[in-house]
Structure formats: C-alpha cells, structure tokens
Coordinates of C-alpha atoms and ligand atoms in Angstrom, one line a residue:
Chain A
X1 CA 27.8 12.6 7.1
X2 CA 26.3 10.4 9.7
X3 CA 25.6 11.1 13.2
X4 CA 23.8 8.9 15.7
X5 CA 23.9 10.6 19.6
X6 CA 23.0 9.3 22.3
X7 CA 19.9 7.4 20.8
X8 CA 17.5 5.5 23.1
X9 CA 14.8 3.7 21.8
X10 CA 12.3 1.7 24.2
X11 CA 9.4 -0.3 22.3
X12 CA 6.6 -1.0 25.1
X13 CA 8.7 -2.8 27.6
X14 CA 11.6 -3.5 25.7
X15 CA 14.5 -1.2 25.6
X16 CA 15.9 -1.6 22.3
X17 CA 18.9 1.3 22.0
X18 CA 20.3 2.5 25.2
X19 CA 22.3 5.5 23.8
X20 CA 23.7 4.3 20.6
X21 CA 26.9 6.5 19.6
X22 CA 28.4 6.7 16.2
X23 CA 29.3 8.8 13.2
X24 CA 30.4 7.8 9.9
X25 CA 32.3 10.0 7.5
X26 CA 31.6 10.6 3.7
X27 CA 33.1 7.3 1.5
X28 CA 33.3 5.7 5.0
X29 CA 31.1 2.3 5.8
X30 CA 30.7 0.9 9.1
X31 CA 29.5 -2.5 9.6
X32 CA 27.8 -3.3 12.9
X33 CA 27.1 -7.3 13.7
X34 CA 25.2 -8.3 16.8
X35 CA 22.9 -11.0 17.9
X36 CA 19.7 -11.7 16.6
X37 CA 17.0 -9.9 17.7
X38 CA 19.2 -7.3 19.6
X39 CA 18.2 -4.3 17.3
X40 CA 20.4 -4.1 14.4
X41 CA 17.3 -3.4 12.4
X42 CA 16.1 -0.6 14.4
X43 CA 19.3 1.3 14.3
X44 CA 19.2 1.0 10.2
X45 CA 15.0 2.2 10.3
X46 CA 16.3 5.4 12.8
X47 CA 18.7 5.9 9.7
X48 CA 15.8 6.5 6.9
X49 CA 13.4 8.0 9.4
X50 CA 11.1 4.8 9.8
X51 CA 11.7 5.3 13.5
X52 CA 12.2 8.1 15.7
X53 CA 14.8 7.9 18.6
X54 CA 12.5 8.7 22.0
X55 CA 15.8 10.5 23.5
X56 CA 19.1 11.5 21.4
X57 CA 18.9 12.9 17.9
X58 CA 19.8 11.7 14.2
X59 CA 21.9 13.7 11.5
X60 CA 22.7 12.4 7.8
X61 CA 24.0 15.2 5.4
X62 CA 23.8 17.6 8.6
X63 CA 19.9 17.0 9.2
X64 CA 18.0 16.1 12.4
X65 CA 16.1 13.7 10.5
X66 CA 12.9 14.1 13.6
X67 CA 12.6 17.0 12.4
X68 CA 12.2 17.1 8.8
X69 CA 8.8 17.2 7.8
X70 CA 7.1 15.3 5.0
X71 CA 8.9 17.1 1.9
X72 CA 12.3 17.2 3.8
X73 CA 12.6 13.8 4.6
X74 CA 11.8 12.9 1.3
X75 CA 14.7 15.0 -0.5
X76 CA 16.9 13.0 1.8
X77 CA 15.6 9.8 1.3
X78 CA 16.4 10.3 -2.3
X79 CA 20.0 10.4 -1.5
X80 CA 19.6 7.1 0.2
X81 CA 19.4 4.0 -0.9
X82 CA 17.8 0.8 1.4
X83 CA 18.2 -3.2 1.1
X84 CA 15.4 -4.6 3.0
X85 CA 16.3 -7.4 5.6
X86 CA 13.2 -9.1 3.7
X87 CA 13.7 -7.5 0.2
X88 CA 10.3 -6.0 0.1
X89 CA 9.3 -6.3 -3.9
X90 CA 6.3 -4.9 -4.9
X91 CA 4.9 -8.7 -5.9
X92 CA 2.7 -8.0 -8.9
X93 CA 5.7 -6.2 -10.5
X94 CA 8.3 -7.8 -12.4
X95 CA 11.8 -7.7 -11.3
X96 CA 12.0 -5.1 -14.3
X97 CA 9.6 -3.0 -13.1
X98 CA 10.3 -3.3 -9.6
X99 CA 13.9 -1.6 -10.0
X100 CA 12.5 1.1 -12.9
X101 CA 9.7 2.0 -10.1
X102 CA 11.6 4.3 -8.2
X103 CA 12.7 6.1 -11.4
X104 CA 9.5 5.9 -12.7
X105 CA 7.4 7.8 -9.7
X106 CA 10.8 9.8 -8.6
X107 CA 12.8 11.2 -11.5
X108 CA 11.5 12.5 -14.9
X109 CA 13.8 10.3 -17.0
X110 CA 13.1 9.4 -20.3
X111 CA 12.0 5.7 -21.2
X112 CA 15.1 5.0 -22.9
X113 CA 17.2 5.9 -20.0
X114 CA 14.9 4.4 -17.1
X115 CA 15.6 0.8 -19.6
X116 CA 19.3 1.6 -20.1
X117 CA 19.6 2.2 -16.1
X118 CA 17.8 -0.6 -14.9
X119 CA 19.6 -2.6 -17.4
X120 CA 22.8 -1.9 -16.0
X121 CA 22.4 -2.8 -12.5
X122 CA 20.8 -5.8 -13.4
X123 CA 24.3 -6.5 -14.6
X124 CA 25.6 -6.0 -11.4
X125 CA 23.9 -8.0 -9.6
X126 CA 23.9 -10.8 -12.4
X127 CA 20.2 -10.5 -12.8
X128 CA 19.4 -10.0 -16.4
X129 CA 18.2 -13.3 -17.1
X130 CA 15.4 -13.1 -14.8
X131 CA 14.3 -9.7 -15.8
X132 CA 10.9 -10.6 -16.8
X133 CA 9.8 -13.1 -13.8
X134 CA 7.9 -11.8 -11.1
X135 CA 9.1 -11.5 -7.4
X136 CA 7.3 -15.2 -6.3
X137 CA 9.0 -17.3 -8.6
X138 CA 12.5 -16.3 -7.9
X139 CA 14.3 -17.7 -4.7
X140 CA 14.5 -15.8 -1.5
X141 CA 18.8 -15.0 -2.8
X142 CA 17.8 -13.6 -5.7
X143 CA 15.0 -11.4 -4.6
X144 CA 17.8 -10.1 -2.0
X145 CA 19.7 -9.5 -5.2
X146 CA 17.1 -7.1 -6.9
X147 CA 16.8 -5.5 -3.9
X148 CA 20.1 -4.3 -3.9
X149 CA 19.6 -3.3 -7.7
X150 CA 16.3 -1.2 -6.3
X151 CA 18.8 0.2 -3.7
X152 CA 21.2 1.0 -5.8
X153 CA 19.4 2.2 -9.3
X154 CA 18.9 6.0 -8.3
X155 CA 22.7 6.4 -7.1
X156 CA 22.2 7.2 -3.4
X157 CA 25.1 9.3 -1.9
X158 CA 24.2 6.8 1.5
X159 CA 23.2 3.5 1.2
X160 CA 21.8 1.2 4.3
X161 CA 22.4 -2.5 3.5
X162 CA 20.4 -5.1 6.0
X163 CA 21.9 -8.4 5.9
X164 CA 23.2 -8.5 2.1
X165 CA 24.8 -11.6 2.1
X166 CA 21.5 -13.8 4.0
X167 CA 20.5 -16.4 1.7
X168 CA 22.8 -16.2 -1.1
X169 CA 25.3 -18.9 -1.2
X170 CA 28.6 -18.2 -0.3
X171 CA 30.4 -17.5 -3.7
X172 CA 27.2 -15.1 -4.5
X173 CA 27.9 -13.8 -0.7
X174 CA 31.4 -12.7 -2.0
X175 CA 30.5 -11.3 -5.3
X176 CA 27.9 -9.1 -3.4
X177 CA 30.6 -7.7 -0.6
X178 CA 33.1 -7.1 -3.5
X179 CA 30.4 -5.4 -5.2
X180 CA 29.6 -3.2 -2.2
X181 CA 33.4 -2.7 -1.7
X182 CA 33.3 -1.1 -5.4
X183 CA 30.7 0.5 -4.8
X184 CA 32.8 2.5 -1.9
X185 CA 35.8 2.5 -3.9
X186 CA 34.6 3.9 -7.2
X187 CA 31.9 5.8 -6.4
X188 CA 32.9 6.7 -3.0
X189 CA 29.1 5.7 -1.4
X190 CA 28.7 5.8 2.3
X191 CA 27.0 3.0 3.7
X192 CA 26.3 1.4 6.9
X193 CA 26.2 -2.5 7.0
X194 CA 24.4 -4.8 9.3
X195 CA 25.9 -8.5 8.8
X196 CA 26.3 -11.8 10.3
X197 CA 29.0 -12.4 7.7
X198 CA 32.7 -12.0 9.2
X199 CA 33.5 -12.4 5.3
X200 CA 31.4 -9.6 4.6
X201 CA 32.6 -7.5 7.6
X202 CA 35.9 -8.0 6.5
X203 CA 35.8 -7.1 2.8
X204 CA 33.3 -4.1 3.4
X205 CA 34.5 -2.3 6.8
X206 CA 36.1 0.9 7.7
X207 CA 34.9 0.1 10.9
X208 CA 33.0 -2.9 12.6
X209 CA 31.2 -2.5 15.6
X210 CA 29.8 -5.6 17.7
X211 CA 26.2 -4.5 19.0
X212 CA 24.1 -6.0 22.2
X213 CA 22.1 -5.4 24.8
X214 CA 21.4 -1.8 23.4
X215 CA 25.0 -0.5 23.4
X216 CA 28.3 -0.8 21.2
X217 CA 30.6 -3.6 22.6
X218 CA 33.0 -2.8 20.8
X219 CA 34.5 -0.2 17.3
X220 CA 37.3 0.0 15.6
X221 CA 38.9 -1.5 12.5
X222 CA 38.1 -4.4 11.5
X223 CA 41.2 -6.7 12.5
X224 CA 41.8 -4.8 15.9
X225 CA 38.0 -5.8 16.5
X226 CA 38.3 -9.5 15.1
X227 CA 41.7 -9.8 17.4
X228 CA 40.2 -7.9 20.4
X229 CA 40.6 -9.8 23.6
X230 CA 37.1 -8.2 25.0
X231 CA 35.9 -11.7 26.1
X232 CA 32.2 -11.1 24.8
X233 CA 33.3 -10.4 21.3
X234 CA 35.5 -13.2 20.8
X235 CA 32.5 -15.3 21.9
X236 CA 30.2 -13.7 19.7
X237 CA 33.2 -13.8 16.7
X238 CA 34.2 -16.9 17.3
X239 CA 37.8 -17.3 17.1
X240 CA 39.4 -14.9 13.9
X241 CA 40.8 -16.3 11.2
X242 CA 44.4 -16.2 11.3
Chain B
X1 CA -6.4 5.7 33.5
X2 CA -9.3 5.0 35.2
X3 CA -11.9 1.9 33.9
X4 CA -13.8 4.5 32.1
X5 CA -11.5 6.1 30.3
X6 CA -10.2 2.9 29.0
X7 CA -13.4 1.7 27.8
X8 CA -13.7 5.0 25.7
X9 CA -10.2 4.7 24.8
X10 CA -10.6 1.0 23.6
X11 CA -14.0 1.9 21.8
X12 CA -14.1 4.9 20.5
X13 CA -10.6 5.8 19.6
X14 CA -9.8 3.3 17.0
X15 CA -13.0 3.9 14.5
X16 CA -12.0 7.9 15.4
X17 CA -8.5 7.0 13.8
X18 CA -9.6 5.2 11.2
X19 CA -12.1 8.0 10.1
X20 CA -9.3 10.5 10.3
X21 CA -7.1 8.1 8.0
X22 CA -9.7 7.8 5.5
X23 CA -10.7 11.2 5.0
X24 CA -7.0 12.7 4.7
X25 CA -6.7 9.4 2.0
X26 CA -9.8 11.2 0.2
X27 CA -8.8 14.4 0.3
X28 CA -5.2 13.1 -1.2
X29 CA -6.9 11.6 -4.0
X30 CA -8.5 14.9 -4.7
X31 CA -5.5 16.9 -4.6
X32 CA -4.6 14.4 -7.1
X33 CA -6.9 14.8 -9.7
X34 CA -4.5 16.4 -12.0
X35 CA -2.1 13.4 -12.2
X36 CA -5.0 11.4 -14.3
X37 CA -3.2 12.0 -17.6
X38 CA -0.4 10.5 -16.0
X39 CA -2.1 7.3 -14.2
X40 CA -4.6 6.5 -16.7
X41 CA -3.3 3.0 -17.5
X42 CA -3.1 2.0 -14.1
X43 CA -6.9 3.6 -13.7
X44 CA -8.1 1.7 -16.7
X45 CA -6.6 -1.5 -15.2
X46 CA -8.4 -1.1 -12.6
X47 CA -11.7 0.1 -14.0
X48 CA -11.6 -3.4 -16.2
X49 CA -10.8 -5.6 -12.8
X50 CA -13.4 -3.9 -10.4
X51 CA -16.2 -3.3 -13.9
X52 CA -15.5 -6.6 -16.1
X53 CA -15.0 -8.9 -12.9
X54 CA -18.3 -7.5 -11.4
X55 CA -20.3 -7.6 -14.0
X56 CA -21.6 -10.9 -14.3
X57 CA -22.5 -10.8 -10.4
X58 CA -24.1 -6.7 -10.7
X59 CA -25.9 -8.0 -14.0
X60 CA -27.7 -11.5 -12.0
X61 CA -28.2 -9.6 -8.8
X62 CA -30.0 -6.7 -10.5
X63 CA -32.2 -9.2 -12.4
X64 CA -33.1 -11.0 -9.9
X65 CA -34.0 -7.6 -7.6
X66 CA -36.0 -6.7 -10.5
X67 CA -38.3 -9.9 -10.5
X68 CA -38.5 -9.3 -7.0
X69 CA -39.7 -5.8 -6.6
X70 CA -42.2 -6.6 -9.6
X71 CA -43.5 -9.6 -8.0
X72 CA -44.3 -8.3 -4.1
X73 CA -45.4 -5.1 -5.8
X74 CA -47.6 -6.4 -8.5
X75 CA -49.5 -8.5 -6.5
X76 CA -50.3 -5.8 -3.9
X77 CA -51.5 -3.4 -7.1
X78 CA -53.3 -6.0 -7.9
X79 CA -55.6 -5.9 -5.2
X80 CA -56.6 -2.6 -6.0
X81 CA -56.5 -3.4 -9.4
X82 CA -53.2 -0.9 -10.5
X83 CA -51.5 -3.5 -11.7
X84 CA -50.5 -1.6 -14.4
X85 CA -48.7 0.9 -12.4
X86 CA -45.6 -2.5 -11.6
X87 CA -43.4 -0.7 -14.8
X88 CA -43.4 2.8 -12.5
X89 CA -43.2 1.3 -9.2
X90 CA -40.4 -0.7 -10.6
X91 CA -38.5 1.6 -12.1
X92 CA -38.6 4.0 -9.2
X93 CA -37.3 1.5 -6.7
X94 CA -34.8 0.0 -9.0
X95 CA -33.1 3.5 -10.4
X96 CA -33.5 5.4 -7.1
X97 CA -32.9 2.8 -4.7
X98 CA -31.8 -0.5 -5.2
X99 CA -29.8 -0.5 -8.5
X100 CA -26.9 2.3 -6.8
X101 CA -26.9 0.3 -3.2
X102 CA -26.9 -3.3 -4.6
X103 CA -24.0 -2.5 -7.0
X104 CA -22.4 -0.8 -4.1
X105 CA -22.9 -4.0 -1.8
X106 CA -21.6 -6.2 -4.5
X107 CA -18.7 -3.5 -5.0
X108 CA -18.0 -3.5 -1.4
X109 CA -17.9 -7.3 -1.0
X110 CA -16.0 -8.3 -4.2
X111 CA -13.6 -5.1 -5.1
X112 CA -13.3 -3.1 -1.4
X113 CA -11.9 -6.4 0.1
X114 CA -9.4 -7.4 -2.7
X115 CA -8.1 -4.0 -2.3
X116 CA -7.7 -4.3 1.4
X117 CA -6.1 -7.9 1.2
X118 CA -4.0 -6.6 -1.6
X119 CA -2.7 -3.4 -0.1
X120 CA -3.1 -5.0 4.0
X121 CA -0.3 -7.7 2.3
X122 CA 1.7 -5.2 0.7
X123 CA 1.9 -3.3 4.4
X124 CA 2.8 -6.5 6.3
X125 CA 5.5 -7.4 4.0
X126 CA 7.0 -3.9 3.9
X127 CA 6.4 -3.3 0.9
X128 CA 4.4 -0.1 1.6
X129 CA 7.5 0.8 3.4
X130 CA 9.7 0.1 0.7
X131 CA 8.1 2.1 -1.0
X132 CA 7.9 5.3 1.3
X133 CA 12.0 4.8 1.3
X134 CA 11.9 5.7 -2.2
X135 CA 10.1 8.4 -1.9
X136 CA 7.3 6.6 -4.0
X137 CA 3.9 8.0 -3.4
X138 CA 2.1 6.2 -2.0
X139 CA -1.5 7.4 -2.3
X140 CA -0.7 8.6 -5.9
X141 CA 0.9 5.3 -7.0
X142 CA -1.3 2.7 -5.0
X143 CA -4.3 4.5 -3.8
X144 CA -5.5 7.4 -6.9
X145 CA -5.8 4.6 -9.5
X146 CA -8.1 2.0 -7.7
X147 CA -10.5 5.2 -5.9
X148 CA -10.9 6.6 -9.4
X149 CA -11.2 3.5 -11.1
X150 CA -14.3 2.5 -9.0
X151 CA -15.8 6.1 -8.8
X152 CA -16.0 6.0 -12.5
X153 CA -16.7 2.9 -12.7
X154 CA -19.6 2.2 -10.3
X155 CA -21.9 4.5 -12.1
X156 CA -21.9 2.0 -15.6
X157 CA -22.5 -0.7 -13.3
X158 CA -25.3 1.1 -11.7
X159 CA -27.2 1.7 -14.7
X160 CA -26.3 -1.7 -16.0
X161 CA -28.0 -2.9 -12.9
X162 CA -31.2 -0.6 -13.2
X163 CA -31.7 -1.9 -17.1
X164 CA -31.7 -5.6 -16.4
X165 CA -33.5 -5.3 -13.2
X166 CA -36.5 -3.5 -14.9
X167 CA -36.1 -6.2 -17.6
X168 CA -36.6 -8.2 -14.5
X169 CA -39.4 -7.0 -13.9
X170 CA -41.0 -6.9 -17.1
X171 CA -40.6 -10.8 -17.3
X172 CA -42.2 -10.8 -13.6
X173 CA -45.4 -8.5 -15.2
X174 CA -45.5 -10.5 -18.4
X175 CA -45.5 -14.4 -16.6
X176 CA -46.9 -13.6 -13.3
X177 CA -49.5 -10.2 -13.3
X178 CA -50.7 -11.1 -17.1
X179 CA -49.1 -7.3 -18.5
X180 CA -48.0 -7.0 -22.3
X181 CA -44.1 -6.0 -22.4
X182 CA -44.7 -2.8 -24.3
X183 CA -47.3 -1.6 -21.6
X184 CA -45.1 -2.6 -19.1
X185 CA -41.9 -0.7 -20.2
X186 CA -44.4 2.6 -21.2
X187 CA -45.2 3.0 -17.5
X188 CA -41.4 2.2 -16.4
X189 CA -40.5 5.0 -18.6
X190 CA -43.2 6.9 -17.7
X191 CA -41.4 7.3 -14.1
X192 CA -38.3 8.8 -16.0
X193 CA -40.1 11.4 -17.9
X194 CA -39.3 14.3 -16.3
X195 CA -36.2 16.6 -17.1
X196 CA -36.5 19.1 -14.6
X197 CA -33.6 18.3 -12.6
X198 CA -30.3 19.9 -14.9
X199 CA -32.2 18.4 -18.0
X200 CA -31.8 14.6 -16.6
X201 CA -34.5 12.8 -15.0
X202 CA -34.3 13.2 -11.4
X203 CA -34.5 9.9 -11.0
X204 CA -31.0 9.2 -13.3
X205 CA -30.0 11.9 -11.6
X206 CA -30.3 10.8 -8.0
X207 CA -28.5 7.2 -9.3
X208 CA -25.3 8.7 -10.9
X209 CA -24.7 10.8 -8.1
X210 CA -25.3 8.1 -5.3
X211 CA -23.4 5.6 -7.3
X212 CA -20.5 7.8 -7.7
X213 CA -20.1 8.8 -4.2
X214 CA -20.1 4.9 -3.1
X215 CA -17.4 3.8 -5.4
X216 CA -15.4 6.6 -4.2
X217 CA -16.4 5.6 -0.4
X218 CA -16.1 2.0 -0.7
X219 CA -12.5 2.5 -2.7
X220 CA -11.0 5.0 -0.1
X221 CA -12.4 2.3 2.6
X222 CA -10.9 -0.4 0.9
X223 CA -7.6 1.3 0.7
X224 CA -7.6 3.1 3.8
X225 CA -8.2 -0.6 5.4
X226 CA -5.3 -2.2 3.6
X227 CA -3.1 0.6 4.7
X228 CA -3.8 0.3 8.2
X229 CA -3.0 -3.3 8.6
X230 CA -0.8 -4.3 10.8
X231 CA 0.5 -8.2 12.8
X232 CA 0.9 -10.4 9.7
X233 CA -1.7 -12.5 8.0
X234 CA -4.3 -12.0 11.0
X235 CA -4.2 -8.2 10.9
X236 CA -4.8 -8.9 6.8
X237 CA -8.2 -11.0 7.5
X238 CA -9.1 -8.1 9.8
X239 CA -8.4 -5.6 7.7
X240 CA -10.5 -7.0 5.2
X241 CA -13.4 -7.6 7.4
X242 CA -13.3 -4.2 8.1
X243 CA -13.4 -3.0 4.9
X244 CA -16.7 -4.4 3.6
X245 CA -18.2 -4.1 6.7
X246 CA -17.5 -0.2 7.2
X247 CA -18.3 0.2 3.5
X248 CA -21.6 -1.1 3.7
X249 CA -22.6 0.9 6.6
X250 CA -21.5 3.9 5.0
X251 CA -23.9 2.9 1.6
X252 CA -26.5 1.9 3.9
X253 CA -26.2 5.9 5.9
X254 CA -25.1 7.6 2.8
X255 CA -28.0 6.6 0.6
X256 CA -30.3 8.1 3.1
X257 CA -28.5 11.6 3.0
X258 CA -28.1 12.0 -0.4
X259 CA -31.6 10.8 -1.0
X260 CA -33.1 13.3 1.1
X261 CA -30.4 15.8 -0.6
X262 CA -31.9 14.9 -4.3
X263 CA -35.8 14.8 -3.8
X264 CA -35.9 17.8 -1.4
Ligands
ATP1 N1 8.0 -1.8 15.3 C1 8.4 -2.5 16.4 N2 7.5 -2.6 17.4 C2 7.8 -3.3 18.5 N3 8.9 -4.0 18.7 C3 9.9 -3.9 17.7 C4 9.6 -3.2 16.5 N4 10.7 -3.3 15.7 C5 11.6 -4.0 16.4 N5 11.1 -4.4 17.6 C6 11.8 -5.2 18.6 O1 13.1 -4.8 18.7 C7 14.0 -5.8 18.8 C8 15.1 -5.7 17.8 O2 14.6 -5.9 16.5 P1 15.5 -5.9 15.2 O3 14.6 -6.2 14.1 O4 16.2 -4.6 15.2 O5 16.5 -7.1 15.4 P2 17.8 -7.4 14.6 O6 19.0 -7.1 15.5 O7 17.7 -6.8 13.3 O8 17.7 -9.0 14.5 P3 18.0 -9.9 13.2 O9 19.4 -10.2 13.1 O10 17.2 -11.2 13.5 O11 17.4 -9.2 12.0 C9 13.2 -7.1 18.6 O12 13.1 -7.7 19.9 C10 11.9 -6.7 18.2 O13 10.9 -7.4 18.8
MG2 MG1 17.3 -7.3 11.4

C-alpha cells in the first residue's frame, strides 16, 4: 500500500534522508519516533507529494507519486487524509467550516449531508461545542483536534498523522490514540504516525521504527523495539515500561 | 558560475519568475470564469470589502484631484482668457486619465496589500498547503473570487471617482475662476459628447476599459504576491511591499498602452 525505497533527500547542505526503507501494508500503521529536527516531517511531506525524494522512488496504492502529474496526484490525495504538525486552519473560517471545506470544494454532497458529516466527527474528536468559534480563539490542543476531524471527514483509505497527541493533555492524548486505534480497527485505515508519545506508539503500532541521522535505527513491533538492547534506542526510549 | 552570471541570476531571474507565476494565476482565473455561479458569494464579499472599504478614500482623493486639475488649469486658461474651457479640460483629464489610475493607486495600496498579507500569512502557516492536501483549489477557492471581485469592482469606483472629481472641479470654477455651475458642467459634458466609439463616449470608453484591466492586474498581483511568500513574518512584509509596488508600476506602464490603444 506503501512503499518508501531507498529515499534520499538533501536540503542545501543538509542531508535529511539517507535511503529511507519501508513499506506498510493495507490496515497496517507504522509509527516512527525520532529526535527533533531529524526529519520525521519530511518523510510524512514525501508521503503526500509535498516533497520529492532526489534519489529513490515513492509508491502509495501502487503509484510513483514523482510521477503523477497535477490530476493524478490529486485523485490520490483524495484517498489521504493529513494532520498537520501545526494544524494549519484556514483562520477566517470557523471550525465548522474548516472541516466542511474539503467536502465543500472536493465532493458534490448535498448541504444536508456535508452538516450531518461534519457533525459526526466533531463527535469524535469531542468538538461540537466549539463548532462555531474560529481557529484563534481555541487553544493550540484543540485546533490539533479539528485537524484530525479535517483529516478524517472525507474517509481517507491512508491517513498521515504528524504528532497527534502534542499539546493535548494526557487523558485527551489517550482518547486521541484510542481513537486512531479505532480508526484501524473498524475501518481498517492505513496510517503512518510520527510521535514523541511511547503511549501513543504503543496503543497505535504495527510497527515502530526509531529514526536519526537519516536512517532507521531500528523496526519491528512495538515491545521487541521498546525492549531492544540497541544501545541508541534505549537512550532515545528511555527505559520501557515494564 | 562566474560573477556575471550570478549578477543576472540574482537580478533578473526572480522578477522573471514572478512574471511567469502571475500570468499562469491569470490565465487560471480565466479558465475559471464558468465557476462564477458557483463563487458568487465569496465574489460579492469581496466586491463589498475592496468597493465599500475604498470608497470613502476613492471618493476624497478624486475630489480633491478634481479641485486640483481645475485650479492649475483654470488659471493658465485664464491668461488667454478660455477660462471657460476648465469643465472640458477637466473632464478630459479626470475620465481619461486620473480617475482609472488614482482608483487604481488607492486599490493597489489598500486592497492589493491586504490580499498579499492575507494570502502571504495563509502560505507561511501552511495553510495553502493544507489546502493543496485536500485537493482544494487553490486559485479557484482563494484567488477567482478576490481577482473578479476587484475587476468588477474597480470600474464603479472609477466612475465614482471621475463624478466627484469634476464636482471638484466645478467648486474650483465657481470659488476661484468666477464660472456659473451650469456653464461649467455644459462644457464638462461637452467633452463626453461624442458616441462614436461602440455608441459610448470614447472617453467612458477608454475609463471602463483601463479600470478594468487594473483591478484585474492589481488583484492577480496581489495574489500572485501572497502566494509566493515564503520565511515567516519577514517574507509576509516583503511580499506585501511587493505587491503595491509592482502593481503600481504596471498602472503606471499599462495606462500608457491602452491609452495609445483607445485614441489611436
Ligand atoms: N523545505 C525545507 N527546506 C529546507 N530545509 C528543510 C525543509 N524542510 C525541512 N528542512 C530541514 O530538515 C530537517 C528535518 O525537518 P523536519 O521538519 O522533518 O523535522 P522533524 O523530525 O519533523 O522534527 P520535529 O520533531 O521537531 O517536528 C530540519 O533540520 C529542517 O531544517
Ligand atoms: Mg515534525
């Protein structure tokens, strides 16, 4: 469903991936944690064709996604769903609107149905109450939260989540992993999950992969990787939880 | 590269790029003509924030033009005793000339650079992005509404413009060159008279047109300026500087050609 090979990518200087191996199957989610700064985000933008890899190639649903052109990439970006590391709301919409925008401008569905929709994820997420505020005066956890009702409101096959659980508190953290655990369960969505959340990792992962310095440390399910005795992941870890 | 090739690459590459981004914006917004059924709310809005919040400024500029054009004018008729002539001289300068640029430079200042700090913001914070992930388009959704809002939009405020500033001018004749108000708005209409030009004066005619073309200009500017912003809240301030500073060189270049283009 998801195929990464061999993907290098090298921003001025800076070499980001340095042949970045992975694949994840259909109902599968892989969760990849890493340092700051070390490129988690650029692996999830080479997923939705924000980036481009400069050596290796990119398949989701069997498609080099370099070479799709305008149309293609958006056909397949319709079967993918995105939470922004920094939520990105359209600010002079309200949270309403925000989540009906995409099946607004996207789908032909009545008005009825956009309202029942967007209505129902807001109940995922626990959002209903602030349907009618706009972006700016909700707090940075919430915004994350409609994000993920954005993400989630046209039923992507794939969804990409970039650090769910930052800045909500940790029983929202929970509710938000279970959520995405249901998600996989009952609807059988793909996903790949970057985290700083062993929580998360743990309630969410097929497999958990430990990213730095351009490569895979580590992959593998999750307790073999928590209980690894690879001395750089244990640091990074910390000690598991026993 | 050698020095030389960097200079060119520093200076002449950029404004190249932008030009290229610009005119494949306008050229989407053509395309998109058929969607105005469908994004004529979001048009309206933003007819009513780029005509209503203008206004006041188009309407005090224009009079003020007006007075001016009458005063420097009439005093030089004077000499040779054609006074009378202010109403046509007036009217000429203010419908051909000044009414479509000064709108245009009050357009470019006030709704050109809103546009690029609203859209520049919107590319900084990702939002853009966001909104190319869900296949949103982007030059339909953000871009159609505000180009056509000001294209249609520019023209009212253009004529608005020419009416008060000839008003401006009849105050300047009445209080200053000693003219009667009916005499004086005879021989501005008199400069109006003729219909050969599609059955509109020529002079109405050369207006519309100019002030059409600049709210489209200044709008796709404005946008394509926004769009290209990059680095945070800096790239923002640049993007906006650029914006009304491109637009108004484009007025300034444009109103040449298409002058030439009308009374040729
Ligand atoms: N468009 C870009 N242009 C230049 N450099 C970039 C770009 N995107 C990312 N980088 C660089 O790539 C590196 C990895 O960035 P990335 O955003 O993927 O980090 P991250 O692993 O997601 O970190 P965090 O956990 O803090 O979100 C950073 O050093 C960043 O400076
Ligand atoms: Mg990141």
């Amino acid at each position: 469903m998801i195929r990464f090979e061999n993907v290098h990518k090298t921003f001025g200087q800076q070499h980001v991936l340095r042949g970045v191996d992975f694949s994840v199957d259909k109902g599968k989610s892989l969760v990849i944690m890493g340092p700051s700064g070390s490129g988690k985000s650029v692996i999830i933008k080479h997923l939705i064709g924000l980036l481009h890899p400069d050596q290796g190639s990119v398949h989701i649903l069997g498609k080099d996604v370099a070479s799709l052109d305008q149309a293609g990439l958006q056909q397949l970006r319709k079967d993918m769903g995105y939470l922004f590391q920094h939520s990105a709301l359209i600010n002079w919409l309200s949270v309403f609107d925000n989540i009906a925008l995409p099946l607004r401008e996207t789908t032909s569905m009545s008005k009825n149905s956009i309202e029942a929709k967007v209505m129902e994820v807001l109940g995922l997420v626990k959002m209903e109450d602030a349907r009618h505020k706009f972006p700016s005066q909700i707090s940075g956890g919430m915004q994350k939260r409609v994000g993920l009702a954005r993400a989630l409101v046209t039923e992507p096959s794939i969804i990409l989540y970039d650090e769910p659980e930052a800045g909500l508190d940790p029983e929202m953290s929970a509710s938000v992993s279970h959520m995405m655990r249901r998600l996989k369960e009952e609807y059988g969505m793909t996903s790949v999950t970057v985290t700083h959340s062993v929580n998360c990792a743990l309630t969410v992962a097929d497999t958990l992969a430990v990213f730095e310095h351009g490569r895979f440390l580590i992959s593998g399910p999750p307790t073999e990787v928590l209980n690894s005795d690879h001395t750089r992941v244990r640091e990074f870890l910390g000690a598991p939880i026993d | 590269m050698n020095p030389l090739q960097r200079i060119g690459a520093r200076t002449l590459a950029p404004p190249i790029e932008v030009a290229g981004f610009g005119l494949g914006l306008a050229l989407g917004v053509l395309r998109r003509l058929p969607q105005i059924p469908r994004r004529l709310r979001t048009t309206l809005d933003q007819m009513y924030l780029c005509g209503v919040k203008t206004l006041l400024v188009v309407l005090f500029v224009g009079f003020f033009i007006g007075m001016i054009l009458a005063l420097q004018l009439g005093y030089e008729l004077a000499r040779y005793g054609q006074q009378e002539a202010v109403g046509f001289a007036v009217a000429v300068a203010m419908v051909r000339e000044m009414a479509p640029v000064m709108t245009a430079v009050v357009l470019a200042a006030s709704v050109a650079s809103a546009m690029a700090a609203e859209l520049g913001t919107m590319k900084v914070q990702e939002e853009i992005t966001a909104l190319d992930v869900m296949s949103v388009d982007v030059c339909g959704y953000l871009v159609f509404p505000r180009v056509i809002g000001m294209t249609l939009m520019a023209p009212i405020l253009t004529n608005l413009a020419s009416i008060v500033g000839i008003l401006g001018g009849a105050v300047i004749a009445q209080t200053q060159l000693g003219l009667d108000f009916s005499g004086y708005m005879r021989n501005a209409m008199e400069s109006l008279s003729d219909n050969s030009f599609f059955g509109l004066p020529r002079g109405v005619y050369c207006s519309q047109i100019k002030a059409l073309i600049f709210g489209f200009t200044i709008a796709v500017v404005g946008c394509a300026s926004g769009l290209q912003a990059q680095n945070g809240a800096s790239g923002v301030g640049n993007s906006t500087r650029a914006a009304v500073r491109n637009s108004i060189i484009l007025i300034i270049v444009l109103n040449f050609f298409l002058g030439k283009l009308v009374y040729t």
